Amino acid sequence: MLERYTRPEMGQIWSLENQYASWLAVEIAIDEAWAKLGEVPVADAQKIRANARFDVERIAEIEAVTHHDMVAFTRNVSESLGAERKWIHFGVTSTDVVDTAQGYRLKQANAVLRADIVTLIATLKNLALTYKETVMIGRTHGVQAEPTTFGLKIARWYAEMQRNLERFDRAAAGVETGKISGAVGTFANVPPEVEAAVCEQLGISAQPIASQVLPRDLHADYVATLALIGTSIEEFATEIRSLQRSEIHEVEEHFNPGQKGSSAMPHKRNPIGSENVTGLARVLRGTVVTAYENVSLWHERDISHSSAERMILPESTTLLDYMLSRFNRILTNLDVFPETMKANMNRTYGLIYSQRLLLKLIESGLSREAAYDLVQPLTAQAWDEQRQFRPLVEANTEITARLTPAQIDDAFDYHYHLRRVDEIFKRLGLLN
């Protein structure tokens, strides 16, 4: 991963140092489990816990000869031990250690990601409540439609992130798992009790059945879930980018003193943060294809998934961690312009109230077709001639014969469209 997009805690989790530390944690737990079963002397298991060490550079030296990272690791660890070294890696195969340690590291990564998601949800809740009554125009197909509020827009994001949290918890539990069942998953040389004890000690689940490796559909589901969360961030960021356009300018990423938007144009203030996470979402989705292709392995395993996972698991978790953190900062510092939001509602000459007028005419006794055909030519006239819609309505005798001035006034009141905002917020648990 690029250092530019790697936050320190996640970077440490996926460091080579932590990889070997996780392998060692598994190896120690295996020996302690054997000791409980009476296979390994308790004193030897205690010596292994007290004295087992590894050296990253030394492992690299050994691997240059063995061309096998686990063999290099176990030989290096054995160099730090006495006669008890014979119990290192006893009864297990490489992937018993690698996959179980990976489940352990994913648990560490998931703790970071879950905290990121929870933080973003809290920020969205605060913004939704702050701007609950801040009226703005809703847009469909990029065209002004009817009034809504900025708080409702944010509330939709809040609901989506709540769903993402549920998805994440389910998918994360799937990969926070281990297996210590031997070369083809039969427990031939290591009993299930060892697997159970090791996984319990590491705080992960024991996978009910495995081959030499854990089933990779778990990891495909997990990476796809991370990509979906990243896609949500892209969705939100795209909205901010659109609302920051000069022609709309209803929100703006905060621009710090001394910040520069362009090397050529001094006036530029660009939504670079939102653009950044949009681009990273594309990279994140790219990891899903690889995760899916890793599911299909030969027989009880091959190693084709290994090289790919060394890239996509650190990459997907690291990218999402960065995206969640950066987007949360964007929202926390977002500049919002309520007066511009209200002013933009009038840029289409009051046409945003056409449906309300249509419904009032239907209530007055007209058929829907007749009411529609009465209102639409007036909307076209207002748009084509750049005239206010309401005076054209008030000058139309067919309409005034059916609607009183008070009814017309009510049709052009944006508050009507917002009368159920509180009810929607209550449905989301944002209001009591």
Coordinates of C-alpha atoms in Angstrom, one line a residue:
M1 CA 0.0 0.0 0.0
L2 CA 1.1 3.6 -0.6
E3 CA 2.1 5.3 2.6
R4 CA 0.0 8.3 1.4
Y5 CA -3.2 6.3 2.0
T6 CA -2.0 4.3 5.1
R7 CA -3.0 5.4 8.5
P8 CA -0.5 4.4 11.3
E9 CA -2.6 1.9 13.2
M10 CA -3.7 0.0 10.0
G11 CA -0.1 0.1 8.7
Q12 CA 1.1 -1.5 11.8
I13 CA -1.5 -4.3 11.6
W14 CA -0.3 -5.2 8.1
S15 CA 3.4 -4.8 8.8
L16 CA 5.8 -7.7 8.3
E17 CA 6.6 -7.4 12.0
N18 CA 3.0 -8.0 13.0
Q19 CA 2.6 -10.8 10.6
Y20 CA 5.4 -12.7 12.3
A21 CA 4.2 -11.7 15.7
S22 CA 0.7 -13.1 14.8
W23 CA 2.3 -16.4 13.5
L24 CA 4.3 -16.6 16.8
A25 CA 1.1 -16.0 18.8
V26 CA -0.5 -19.0 17.0
E27 CA 2.5 -21.2 17.4
I28 CA 2.7 -20.5 21.2
A29 CA -1.0 -21.1 21.5
I30 CA -0.7 -24.4 19.7
D31 CA 2.0 -25.6 22.1
E32 CA 0.0 -24.5 25.1
A33 CA -3.1 -26.3 23.8
W34 CA -0.9 -29.5 23.4
A35 CA 0.3 -29.0 26.9
K36 CA -3.2 -29.0 28.3
L37 CA -3.7 -32.3 26.5
G38 CA -0.5 -33.8 28.0
E39 CA 1.3 -34.1 24.7
V40 CA 3.8 -31.3 25.3
P41 CA 5.4 -30.9 28.7
V42 CA 4.0 -27.9 30.5
A43 CA 7.5 -26.7 31.3
D44 CA 8.4 -26.8 27.6
A45 CA 5.3 -24.8 26.7
Q46 CA 6.2 -22.3 29.3
K47 CA 9.8 -21.9 28.0
I48 CA 8.4 -21.4 24.5
R49 CA 6.2 -18.6 25.6
A50 CA 9.0 -17.0 27.6
N51 CA 11.8 -17.3 25.2
A52 CA 10.5 -17.7 21.6
R53 CA 11.6 -14.8 19.4
F54 CA 11.9 -14.0 15.7
D55 CA 14.1 -11.6 13.7
V56 CA 12.7 -10.2 10.5
E57 CA 16.1 -9.9 8.8
R58 CA 17.1 -13.4 9.9
I59 CA 13.9 -14.9 8.5
A60 CA 14.7 -13.2 5.1
E61 CA 18.2 -14.8 5.1
I62 CA 16.8 -18.3 5.8
E63 CA 14.0 -17.8 3.2
A64 CA 16.5 -16.9 0.6
V65 CA 17.6 -20.6 0.9
T66 CA 14.4 -22.4 1.7
H67 CA 12.1 -20.4 -0.6
H68 CA 9.4 -21.1 2.1
D69 CA 8.5 -18.3 4.5
M70 CA 6.9 -20.6 7.1
V71 CA 9.9 -22.9 7.2
A72 CA 12.2 -19.9 7.5
F73 CA 10.1 -18.5 10.3
T74 CA 9.9 -21.7 12.4
R75 CA 13.7 -22.3 12.0
N76 CA 14.4 -18.7 13.1
V77 CA 12.1 -19.1 16.1
S78 CA 13.8 -22.4 16.9
E79 CA 17.1 -20.6 17.1
S80 CA 15.9 -18.7 20.1
L81 CA 15.0 -21.9 22.0
G82 CA 16.6 -24.9 23.6
A83 CA 15.5 -28.5 23.4
E84 CA 11.9 -27.4 23.6
R85 CA 12.2 -26.2 20.0
K86 CA 11.1 -29.6 18.7
W87 CA 7.5 -28.7 19.7
I88 CA 7.3 -25.7 17.4
H89 CA 4.9 -26.4 14.6
F90 CA 4.1 -29.8 16.1
G91 CA 1.3 -31.6 14.2
V92 CA 0.3 -28.7 12.0
T93 CA 0.7 -27.5 8.5
S94 CA 1.8 -24.0 7.4
T95 CA -1.7 -22.8 6.6
D96 CA -3.0 -23.8 10.0
V97 CA -0.7 -21.0 11.3
V98 CA -1.0 -18.6 8.3
D99 CA -4.8 -18.7 8.0
T100 CA -5.4 -18.6 11.7
A101 CA -3.0 -15.7 12.2
Q102 CA -4.7 -13.9 9.3
G103 CA -8.0 -14.3 11.0
Y104 CA -6.4 -12.8 14.1
R105 CA -5.0 -9.8 12.1
L106 CA -8.3 -9.3 10.4
K107 CA -9.9 -9.1 13.8
Q108 CA -7.4 -6.3 14.6
A109 CA -8.2 -4.5 11.3
N110 CA -11.9 -4.9 11.8
A111 CA -11.7 -3.2 15.2
V112 CA -10.2 -0.2 13.5
L113 CA -12.8 -0.2 10.6
R114 CA -15.7 -0.7 12.9
A115 CA -14.6 2.3 15.0
D116 CA -14.3 4.3 11.8
I117 CA -17.9 3.4 10.7
V118 CA -19.3 4.2 14.1
T119 CA -17.6 7.6 14.1
L120 CA -18.9 8.4 10.7
I121 CA -22.4 7.4 11.7
A122 CA -22.2 9.7 14.7
T123 CA -21.1 12.6 12.5
L124 CA -23.9 11.9 10.1
K125 CA -26.5 11.9 12.9
N126 CA -25.2 15.2 14.2
L127 CA -25.3 16.8 10.7
A128 CA -28.8 15.4 10.0
L129 CA -30.2 16.9 13.2
T130 CA -28.4 20.2 12.7
Y131 CA -29.9 20.7 9.2
K132 CA -33.2 18.9 9.7
E133 CA -35.2 22.0 8.8
T134 CA -32.7 23.5 6.3
V135 CA -34.8 23.7 3.2
M136 CA -33.2 23.0 -0.2
I137 CA -34.3 21.8 -3.6
G138 CA -34.4 18.1 -4.3
R139 CA -33.1 17.1 -7.7
T140 CA -34.0 14.2 -9.9
H141 CA -32.2 13.5 -13.2
G142 CA -30.0 16.5 -12.2
V143 CA -33.1 18.7 -12.6
Q144 CA -34.9 20.6 -9.8
A145 CA -37.8 18.6 -8.5
E146 CA -39.5 19.5 -5.2
P147 CA -38.3 20.9 -1.8
T148 CA -36.6 18.7 0.7
T149 CA -34.1 19.5 3.5
F150 CA -30.3 19.1 3.7
G151 CA -30.9 17.2 6.9
L152 CA -33.1 14.6 5.1
K153 CA -30.3 14.1 2.5
I154 CA -27.8 13.4 5.3
A155 CA -30.4 11.2 7.1
R156 CA -30.4 9.0 4.0
W157 CA -26.7 8.6 4.3
Y158 CA -27.0 7.9 8.0
A159 CA -29.5 5.1 7.3
E160 CA -27.2 3.6 4.6
M161 CA -24.2 3.6 6.9
Q162 CA -26.4 1.9 9.6
R163 CA -27.0 -0.8 7.0
N164 CA -23.3 -0.9 6.2
L165 CA -22.5 -1.5 9.8
E166 CA -24.8 -4.5 9.9
R167 CA -23.2 -5.8 6.8
F168 CA -19.8 -5.2 8.1
D169 CA -20.4 -7.0 11.4
R170 CA -21.7 -10.1 9.6
A171 CA -18.9 -10.2 7.0
A172 CA -16.2 -9.4 9.6
A173 CA -17.3 -12.3 11.8
G174 CA -16.9 -14.6 8.8
V175 CA -13.2 -13.8 8.4
E176 CA -12.3 -13.6 12.1
T177 CA -11.9 -17.3 12.1
G178 CA -9.2 -19.9 12.2
K179 CA -8.5 -23.6 11.3
I180 CA -5.9 -26.0 12.8
S181 CA -7.0 -29.3 11.2
G182 CA -3.9 -30.3 9.3
A183 CA -2.8 -30.9 5.7
V184 CA -6.2 -31.7 4.3
G185 CA -8.5 -30.7 7.1
T186 CA -9.0 -34.1 8.6
F187 CA -7.4 -33.5 12.1
A188 CA -5.2 -36.5 11.3
N189 CA -2.2 -35.2 13.4
V190 CA -3.8 -32.6 15.5
P191 CA -7.1 -33.0 17.5
P192 CA -10.0 -30.5 17.3
E193 CA -9.3 -29.6 20.9
V194 CA -6.1 -27.8 19.9
E195 CA -8.0 -25.8 17.2
A196 CA -10.7 -24.9 19.7
A197 CA -8.2 -23.8 22.4
V198 CA -6.1 -21.7 20.0
C199 CA -9.0 -19.9 18.5
E200 CA -10.5 -19.2 21.9
Q201 CA -7.2 -17.7 23.1
L202 CA -7.0 -15.5 20.0
G203 CA -10.6 -14.4 20.3
I204 CA -11.7 -15.8 16.9
S205 CA -14.0 -18.5 15.9
A206 CA -13.0 -22.1 14.9
Q207 CA -14.2 -22.8 11.4
P208 CA -16.4 -25.9 11.5
I209 CA -14.9 -27.4 8.4
A210 CA -11.9 -26.6 6.2
S211 CA -9.5 -28.1 3.7
Q212 CA -5.9 -27.2 4.1
V213 CA -7.1 -23.7 4.0
L214 CA -10.1 -21.7 5.2
P215 CA -13.0 -21.5 2.6
R216 CA -12.3 -18.4 0.6
D217 CA -16.0 -17.5 0.0
L218 CA -15.7 -16.0 3.5
H219 CA -13.0 -13.6 2.3
A220 CA -14.8 -12.9 -1.0
D221 CA -17.9 -11.8 1.0
Y222 CA -15.8 -9.7 3.3
V223 CA -13.9 -7.8 0.5
A224 CA -17.1 -7.3 -1.4
T225 CA -18.7 -5.8 1.8
L226 CA -15.7 -3.4 2.2
A227 CA -16.1 -2.4 -1.4
L228 CA -19.8 -1.7 -0.9
I229 CA -19.1 0.5 2.1
G230 CA -16.5 2.3 0.0
T231 CA -19.1 2.7 -2.7
S232 CA -21.4 4.4 -0.2
I233 CA -18.7 6.8 0.6
E234 CA -18.3 7.5 -3.1
E235 CA -22.0 8.1 -3.4
F236 CA -21.9 10.7 -0.6
A237 CA -18.8 12.3 -1.9
T238 CA -20.2 12.6 -5.4
E239 CA -23.2 14.5 -3.9
I240 CA -20.8 16.9 -2.2
R241 CA -18.9 17.4 -5.4
S242 CA -22.1 18.2 -7.3
L243 CA -23.4 20.6 -4.6
Q244 CA -20.1 22.4 -4.6
R245 CA -20.3 23.2 -8.3
S246 CA -20.1 27.0 -8.8
E247 CA -23.6 27.0 -10.4
I248 CA -25.1 25.4 -7.2
H249 CA -22.6 26.1 -4.4
E250 CA -24.8 24.9 -1.5
V251 CA -21.9 23.2 0.3
E252 CA -18.2 23.4 0.1
E253 CA -15.3 21.5 1.5
H254 CA -13.6 23.7 4.0
F255 CA -10.7 25.7 2.4
N256 CA -7.9 26.3 4.8
P257 CA -5.8 29.5 5.0
G258 CA -2.8 29.0 2.7
Q259 CA -4.4 26.2 0.8
K260 CA -4.1 26.2 -3.0
G261 CA -6.7 24.9 -5.4
S262 CA -4.8 25.3 -8.7
S263 CA -1.3 26.0 -9.8
A264 CA -2.7 28.2 -12.6
M265 CA -6.0 29.7 -11.3
P266 CA -5.8 31.4 -7.9
H267 CA -9.5 31.5 -7.5
K268 CA -10.0 27.7 -7.5
R269 CA -11.5 25.9 -4.5
N270 CA -11.9 22.3 -5.5
P271 CA -13.6 19.4 -3.7
I272 CA -10.4 17.5 -3.7
G273 CA -11.2 15.3 -0.6
S274 CA -14.4 14.0 -2.1
E275 CA -12.7 13.5 -5.5
N276 CA -9.9 11.6 -3.7
V277 CA -12.2 9.1 -2.0
T278 CA -14.2 8.7 -5.2
G279 CA -11.0 7.5 -7.0
L280 CA -10.1 5.2 -4.1
A281 CA -13.5 3.6 -4.2
R282 CA -12.7 2.5 -7.8
V283 CA -9.5 0.9 -6.6
L284 CA -11.3 -0.8 -3.7
R285 CA -14.0 -2.3 -6.0
G286 CA -11.2 -3.7 -8.1
T287 CA -10.1 -6.0 -5.2
V288 CA -13.5 -7.7 -5.3
V289 CA -12.7 -9.5 -8.6
T290 CA -9.5 -10.9 -7.2
A291 CA -11.3 -12.0 -4.0
Y292 CA -13.9 -13.8 -6.0
E293 CA -11.3 -15.5 -8.2
N294 CA -9.6 -16.8 -5.0
V295 CA -12.6 -18.9 -4.1
S296 CA -11.9 -21.6 -6.7
L297 CA -8.8 -23.5 -5.6
W298 CA -7.6 -27.0 -6.6
H299 CA -8.8 -29.9 -4.6
E300 CA -7.9 -29.4 -0.9
R301 CA -5.9 -26.3 -1.7
D302 CA -3.4 -24.6 -4.0
I303 CA -1.4 -21.5 -3.4
S304 CA -2.8 -19.3 -6.1
H305 CA -4.8 -17.3 -3.6
S306 CA -1.8 -16.5 -1.4
S307 CA 0.0 -13.9 -3.5
A308 CA -3.3 -12.2 -4.3
E309 CA -4.4 -12.0 -0.7
R310 CA -1.1 -10.6 0.4
M311 CA -2.1 -7.6 -1.7
I312 CA -5.9 -7.3 -1.5
L313 CA -6.5 -7.8 2.2
P314 CA -4.1 -5.1 3.4
E315 CA -5.1 -2.9 0.4
S316 CA -8.9 -3.2 0.9
T317 CA -8.8 -2.7 4.7
T318 CA -6.2 0.1 4.5
L319 CA -8.1 2.0 1.7
L320 CA -11.4 1.8 3.5
D321 CA -9.8 3.0 6.8
Y322 CA -8.4 6.0 5.0
M323 CA -11.6 6.7 3.1
L324 CA -13.8 6.6 6.2
S325 CA -11.4 8.8 8.2
R326 CA -11.0 11.3 5.4
F327 CA -14.7 11.6 4.6
N328 CA -15.5 12.0 8.2
R329 CA -13.1 15.0 8.3
I330 CA -14.7 16.4 5.2
L331 CA -18.2 16.3 6.8
T332 CA -17.0 17.6 10.2
N333 CA -15.5 20.7 8.5
L334 CA -18.1 21.0 5.7
D335 CA -19.2 24.6 5.0
V336 CA -23.0 24.6 4.4
F337 CA -24.8 27.6 2.9
P338 CA -28.5 27.5 3.8
E339 CA -29.3 30.9 2.2
T340 CA -27.9 29.7 -1.1
M341 CA -30.0 26.5 -0.8
K342 CA -33.1 28.6 -0.3
A343 CA -32.2 31.0 -3.1
N344 CA -31.6 28.1 -5.5
M345 CA -35.2 27.0 -5.0
N346 CA -36.3 30.1 -6.9
R347 CA -34.0 29.6 -9.9
T348 CA -36.7 27.7 -11.8
Y349 CA -39.3 30.4 -11.4
G350 CA -41.5 28.5 -8.9
L351 CA -42.0 25.5 -11.1
I352 CA -41.1 23.2 -8.2
Y353 CA -44.7 23.7 -6.9
S354 CA -46.4 22.4 -10.1
Q355 CA -47.4 19.0 -8.6
R356 CA -48.9 20.6 -5.6
L357 CA -51.0 22.8 -7.9
L358 CA -51.9 19.8 -10.0
L359 CA -53.2 17.9 -7.0
K360 CA -55.3 20.9 -5.8
L361 CA -57.0 21.1 -9.2
I362 CA -57.7 17.4 -9.0
E363 CA -59.2 17.9 -5.6
S364 CA -61.4 20.7 -7.0
G365 CA -63.0 18.2 -9.3
L366 CA -60.9 18.1 -12.5
S367 CA -59.7 14.8 -13.9
R368 CA -56.0 14.2 -13.6
E369 CA -55.6 14.5 -17.4
A370 CA -57.4 17.8 -17.5
A371 CA -55.6 19.2 -14.6
Y372 CA -52.2 18.1 -16.0
D373 CA -53.0 19.6 -19.4
L374 CA -54.1 22.9 -17.7
V375 CA -50.9 23.2 -15.6
Q376 CA -48.2 22.0 -18.1
P377 CA -48.6 24.8 -20.7
L378 CA -48.1 27.4 -17.9
T379 CA -44.9 25.6 -16.7
A380 CA -43.6 25.7 -20.3
Q381 CA -44.4 29.4 -20.6
A382 CA -42.6 30.2 -17.4
W383 CA -39.6 28.2 -18.4
D384 CA -39.3 29.4 -22.0
E385 CA -40.0 33.1 -21.1
Q386 CA -38.1 33.0 -17.8
R387 CA -41.1 34.3 -16.0
Q388 CA -42.4 33.4 -12.5
F389 CA -44.8 30.6 -12.5
R390 CA -47.2 31.9 -9.8
P391 CA -48.3 35.1 -11.6
L392 CA -49.2 33.0 -14.7
V393 CA -51.3 30.7 -12.4
E394 CA -53.0 33.7 -10.8
A395 CA -53.8 35.2 -14.2
N396 CA -55.4 32.0 -15.5
T397 CA -59.2 32.2 -15.1
E398 CA -59.7 28.4 -15.4
I399 CA -57.5 28.0 -12.3
T400 CA -58.9 30.9 -10.3
A401 CA -62.4 29.7 -11.0
R402 CA -61.6 26.6 -9.1
L403 CA -59.0 27.7 -6.5
T404 CA -59.2 30.6 -4.0
P405 CA -56.2 32.9 -3.4
A406 CA -55.6 31.1 -0.1
Q407 CA -55.5 27.7 -1.9
I408 CA -53.0 29.0 -4.5
D409 CA -50.9 30.5 -1.7
D410 CA -50.9 27.2 0.0
A411 CA -49.8 25.4 -3.2
F412 CA -46.7 27.6 -3.3
D413 CA -45.7 27.1 0.3
Y414 CA -42.6 25.0 0.7
H415 CA -43.4 24.2 4.3
Y416 CA -46.1 21.8 3.1
H417 CA -43.4 19.5 1.7
L418 CA -41.5 19.4 5.0
R419 CA -44.4 18.6 7.3
R420 CA -43.4 15.0 7.7
V421 CA -39.6 15.5 8.2
D422 CA -39.9 14.7 12.0
E423 CA -41.8 11.6 11.3
I424 CA -39.1 10.3 8.9
F425 CA -36.4 11.1 11.5
K426 CA -38.4 9.2 14.1
R427 CA -38.5 6.2 11.8
L428 CA -34.7 6.3 11.7
G429 CA -34.4 6.6 15.4
L430 CA -33.0 10.1 15.1
L431 CA -35.8 11.6 17.1
N432 CA -37.8 10.2 20.0

